[in-house]
């Protein structure tokens, strides 16, 4: 009933099902992720998101480098660098008030990225032990 056309000499690259949600999340929210990352980590955050977008444009499954970049982005959105690195610069975060709607949006992006990273098996699912 359904037929696929095969063209000789072409390379076929498939995306693993586990990565689809992560790629979709980044595609649908790339502007918000870029703005949040730049707001929280300045130029470093902006370069990180650019590197992730470049990597996602490449065919095939995610590389270990890409997984590390996603983990770095996740730590920026969760402000983990602030705790681990005393020299961490908060970009423009110091200018925001705690009630600012931007902070709520950043929290939603961080939670969404967590879910997408869990679906892609880059971070462990909740309830899994570190054993």
PDB file of C-alpha atoms in Angstrom:
ATOM      1  CA  UNK A   1       0.000   0.000   0.000  1.00  0.00           C
ATOM      2  CA  UNK A   2       2.724   2.468   0.978  1.00  0.00           C
ATOM      3  CA  UNK A   3       5.848   2.527  -1.094  1.00  0.00           C
ATOM      4  CA  UNK A   4       9.144   4.215  -0.536  1.00  0.00           C
ATOM      5  CA  UNK A   5      11.203   5.451  -3.406  1.00  0.00           C
ATOM      6  CA  UNK A   6      14.793   4.308  -3.312  1.00  0.00           C
ATOM      7  CA  UNK A   7      17.394   6.313  -5.177  1.00  0.00           C
ATOM      8  CA  UNK A   8      20.613   4.412  -5.774  1.00  0.00           C
ATOM      9  CA  UNK A   9      23.744   6.043  -4.445  1.00  0.00           C
ATOM     10  CA  UNK A  10      22.077   8.143  -1.757  1.00  0.00           C
ATOM     11  CA  UNK A  11      22.842   7.940   1.919  1.00  0.00           C
ATOM     12  CA  UNK A  12      19.928   7.400   4.233  1.00  0.00           C
ATOM     13  CA  UNK A  13      20.264   8.825   7.732  1.00  0.00           C
ATOM     14  CA  UNK A  14      17.694   8.070  10.340  1.00  0.00           C
ATOM     15  CA  UNK A  15      17.120   9.831  13.616  1.00  0.00           C
ATOM     16  CA  UNK A  16      16.633   7.498  16.562  1.00  0.00           C
ATOM     17  CA  UNK A  17      13.128   7.706  17.982  1.00  0.00           C
ATOM     18  CA  UNK A  18      14.509   8.689  21.394  1.00  0.00           C
ATOM     19  CA  UNK A  19      16.069  11.850  19.935  1.00  0.00           C
ATOM     20  CA  UNK A  20      13.002  13.016  18.062  1.00  0.00           C
ATOM     21  CA  UNK A  21      11.408  14.761  21.058  1.00  0.00           C
ATOM     22  CA  UNK A  22      14.649  16.609  21.837  1.00  0.00           C
ATOM     23  CA  UNK A  23      15.068  17.764  18.244  1.00  0.00           C
ATOM     24  CA  UNK A  24      11.428  18.833  18.105  1.00  0.00           C
ATOM     25  CA  UNK A  25      11.712  20.727  21.403  1.00  0.00           C
ATOM     26  CA  UNK A  26      14.780  22.617  20.181  1.00  0.00           C
ATOM     27  CA  UNK A  27      13.181  23.359  16.834  1.00  0.00           C
ATOM     28  CA  UNK A  28       9.962  24.711  18.319  1.00  0.00           C
ATOM     29  CA  UNK A  29      11.658  26.744  21.053  1.00  0.00           C
ATOM     30  CA  UNK A  30      14.975  27.735  19.513  1.00  0.00           C
ATOM     31  CA  UNK A  31      14.397  31.467  19.885  1.00  0.00           C
ATOM     32  CA  UNK A  32      13.346  31.215  23.535  1.00  0.00           C
ATOM     33  CA  UNK A  33      16.240  28.876  24.341  1.00  0.00           C
ATOM     34  CA  UNK A  34      18.693  31.219  22.615  1.00  0.00           C
ATOM     35  CA  UNK A  35      17.364  34.268  24.463  1.00  0.00           C
ATOM     36  CA  UNK A  36      17.323  32.520  27.851  1.00  0.00           C
ATOM     37  CA  UNK A  37      20.830  31.131  27.400  1.00  0.00           C
ATOM     38  CA  UNK A  38      22.201  34.528  26.370  1.00  0.00           C
ATOM     39  CA  UNK A  39      20.390  36.204  29.266  1.00  0.00           C
ATOM     40  CA  UNK A  40      21.780  33.753  31.809  1.00  0.00           C
ATOM     41  CA  UNK A  41      25.293  33.162  30.458  1.00  0.00           C
ATOM     42  CA  UNK A  42      26.016  36.048  28.107  1.00  0.00           C
ATOM     43  CA  UNK A  43      28.139  35.392  25.023  1.00  0.00           C
ATOM     44  CA  UNK A  44      29.039  31.923  26.259  1.00  0.00           C
ATOM     45  CA  UNK A  45      25.340  30.972  26.292  1.00  0.00           C
ATOM     46  CA  UNK A  46      24.745  32.404  22.838  1.00  0.00           C
ATOM     47  CA  UNK A  47      27.723  30.486  21.395  1.00  0.00           C
ATOM     48  CA  UNK A  48      26.522  27.309  23.072  1.00  0.00           C
ATOM     49  CA  UNK A  49      23.080  27.500  21.472  1.00  0.00           C
ATOM     50  CA  UNK A  50      24.663  28.270  18.089  1.00  0.00           C
ATOM     51  CA  UNK A  51      26.854  25.165  18.419  1.00  0.00           C
ATOM     52  CA  UNK A  52      23.815  23.056  19.334  1.00  0.00           C
ATOM     53  CA  UNK A  53      21.823  24.349  16.360  1.00  0.00           C
ATOM     54  CA  UNK A  54      24.753  23.600  14.046  1.00  0.00           C
ATOM     55  CA  UNK A  55      25.028  20.095  15.446  1.00  0.00           C
ATOM     56  CA  UNK A  56      21.318  19.442  15.067  1.00  0.00           C
ATOM     57  CA  UNK A  57      21.567  20.423  11.403  1.00  0.00           C
ATOM     58  CA  UNK A  58      23.994  17.552  10.811  1.00  0.00           C
ATOM     59  CA  UNK A  59      22.544  14.213   9.675  1.00  0.00           C
ATOM     60  CA  UNK A  60      22.516  11.167  11.883  1.00  0.00           C
ATOM     61  CA  UNK A  61      22.207  10.510  15.586  1.00  0.00           C
ATOM     62  CA  UNK A  62      23.506  12.857  18.281  1.00  0.00           C
ATOM     63  CA  UNK A  63      27.212  12.636  18.991  1.00  0.00           C
ATOM     64  CA  UNK A  64      28.755  12.582  22.457  1.00  0.00           C
ATOM     65  CA  UNK A  65      29.871  16.163  21.868  1.00  0.00           C
ATOM     66  CA  UNK A  66      26.261  17.155  21.250  1.00  0.00           C
ATOM     67  CA  UNK A  67      25.178  15.368  24.409  1.00  0.00           C
ATOM     68  CA  UNK A  68      27.786  17.337  26.386  1.00  0.00           C
ATOM     69  CA  UNK A  69      26.545  20.587  24.834  1.00  0.00           C
ATOM     70  CA  UNK A  70      22.976  19.743  25.836  1.00  0.00           C
ATOM     71  CA  UNK A  71      24.095  18.990  29.391  1.00  0.00           C
ATOM     72  CA  UNK A  72      25.884  22.342  29.507  1.00  0.00           C
ATOM     73  CA  UNK A  73      22.753  24.114  28.260  1.00  0.00           C
ATOM     74  CA  UNK A  74      20.701  22.304  30.865  1.00  0.00           C
ATOM     75  CA  UNK A  75      23.054  23.415  33.633  1.00  0.00           C
ATOM     76  CA  UNK A  76      22.829  27.034  32.428  1.00  0.00           C
ATOM     77  CA  UNK A  77      19.027  26.999  32.429  1.00  0.00           C
ATOM     78  CA  UNK A  78      19.030  25.502  35.936  1.00  0.00           C
ATOM     79  CA  UNK A  79      21.683  27.980  37.144  1.00  0.00           C
ATOM     80  CA  UNK A  80      23.928  25.106  38.183  1.00  0.00           C
ATOM     81  CA  UNK A  81      27.000  27.025  37.017  1.00  0.00           C
ATOM     82  CA  UNK A  82      26.295  29.624  39.677  1.00  0.00           C
ATOM     83  CA  UNK A  83      26.799  27.009  42.385  1.00  0.00           C
ATOM     84  CA  UNK A  84      29.734  25.179  40.797  1.00  0.00           C
ATOM     85  CA  UNK A  85      31.715  28.145  39.557  1.00  0.00           C
ATOM     86  CA  UNK A  86      32.285  31.200  41.774  1.00  0.00           C
ATOM     87  CA  UNK A  87      33.374  33.183  38.705  1.00  0.00           C
ATOM     88  CA  UNK A  88      30.131  32.497  36.825  1.00  0.00           C
ATOM     89  CA  UNK A  89      28.723  35.601  35.193  1.00  0.00           C
ATOM     90  CA  UNK A  90      24.962  35.848  35.201  1.00  0.00           C
ATOM     91  CA  UNK A  91      24.678  37.888  32.017  1.00  0.00           C
ATOM     92  CA  UNK A  92      21.652  40.181  32.432  1.00  0.00           C
ATOM     93  CA  UNK A  93      20.022  38.058  35.133  1.00  0.00           C
ATOM     94  CA  UNK A  94      20.982  40.577  37.837  1.00  0.00           C
ATOM     95  CA  UNK A  95      18.663  43.154  36.243  1.00  0.00           C
ATOM     96  CA  UNK A  96      15.553  40.958  36.569  1.00  0.00           C
ATOM     97  CA  UNK A  97      13.100  41.076  39.434  1.00  0.00           C
ATOM     98  CA  UNK A  98      11.958  37.778  41.022  1.00  0.00           C
ATOM     99  CA  UNK A  99       8.383  38.417  39.836  1.00  0.00           C
ATOM    100  CA  UNK A 100       9.473  38.957  36.227  1.00  0.00           C
ATOM    101  CA  UNK A 101       7.580  36.781  33.721  1.00  0.00           C
ATOM    102  CA  UNK A 102      10.868  36.031  31.947  1.00  0.00           C
ATOM    103  CA  UNK A 103      11.962  33.924  34.912  1.00  0.00           C
ATOM    104  CA  UNK A 104       8.787  31.853  34.707  1.00  0.00           C
ATOM    105  CA  UNK A 105       9.432  31.290  31.000  1.00  0.00           C
ATOM    106  CA  UNK A 106      13.018  30.221  31.722  1.00  0.00           C
ATOM    107  CA  UNK A 107      11.716  27.713  34.281  1.00  0.00           C
ATOM    108  CA  UNK A 108       9.286  26.294  31.714  1.00  0.00           C
ATOM    109  CA  UNK A 109      12.085  25.998  29.149  1.00  0.00           C
ATOM    110  CA  UNK A 110      14.333  24.284  31.698  1.00  0.00           C
ATOM    111  CA  UNK A 111      11.591  21.792  32.600  1.00  0.00           C
ATOM    112  CA  UNK A 112      10.838  21.124  28.935  1.00  0.00           C
ATOM    113  CA  UNK A 113      14.514  20.565  28.179  1.00  0.00           C
ATOM    114  CA  UNK A 114      14.713  18.154  31.130  1.00  0.00           C
ATOM    115  CA  UNK A 115      11.820  16.142  29.706  1.00  0.00           C
ATOM    116  CA  UNK A 116      13.345  16.096  26.223  1.00  0.00           C
ATOM    117  CA  UNK A 117      16.766  15.066  27.568  1.00  0.00           C
ATOM    118  CA  UNK A 118      15.151  12.242  29.536  1.00  0.00           C
ATOM    119  CA  UNK A 119      13.306  11.060  26.434  1.00  0.00           C
ATOM    120  CA  UNK A 120      16.625  11.010  24.562  1.00  0.00           C
ATOM    121  CA  UNK A 121      18.291   9.093  27.434  1.00  0.00           C
ATOM    122  CA  UNK A 122      20.839  11.857  27.952  1.00  0.00           C
ATOM    123  CA  UNK A 123      19.866  12.354  31.586  1.00  0.00           C
ATOM    124  CA  UNK A 124      18.351   9.625  33.780  1.00  0.00           C
ATOM    125  CA  UNK A 125      14.617   9.387  34.249  1.00  0.00           C
ATOM    126  CA  UNK A 126      13.198  10.438  37.584  1.00  0.00           C
ATOM    127  CA  UNK A 127      13.270   7.579  40.046  1.00  0.00           C
ATOM    128  CA  UNK A 128      16.261   5.858  38.455  1.00  0.00           C
ATOM    129  CA  UNK A 129      19.186   5.332  40.762  1.00  0.00           C
ATOM    130  CA  UNK A 130      22.731   6.350  39.936  1.00  0.00           C
ATOM    131  CA  UNK A 131      23.903   2.764  40.411  1.00  0.00           C
TER     132      UNK A 131
END
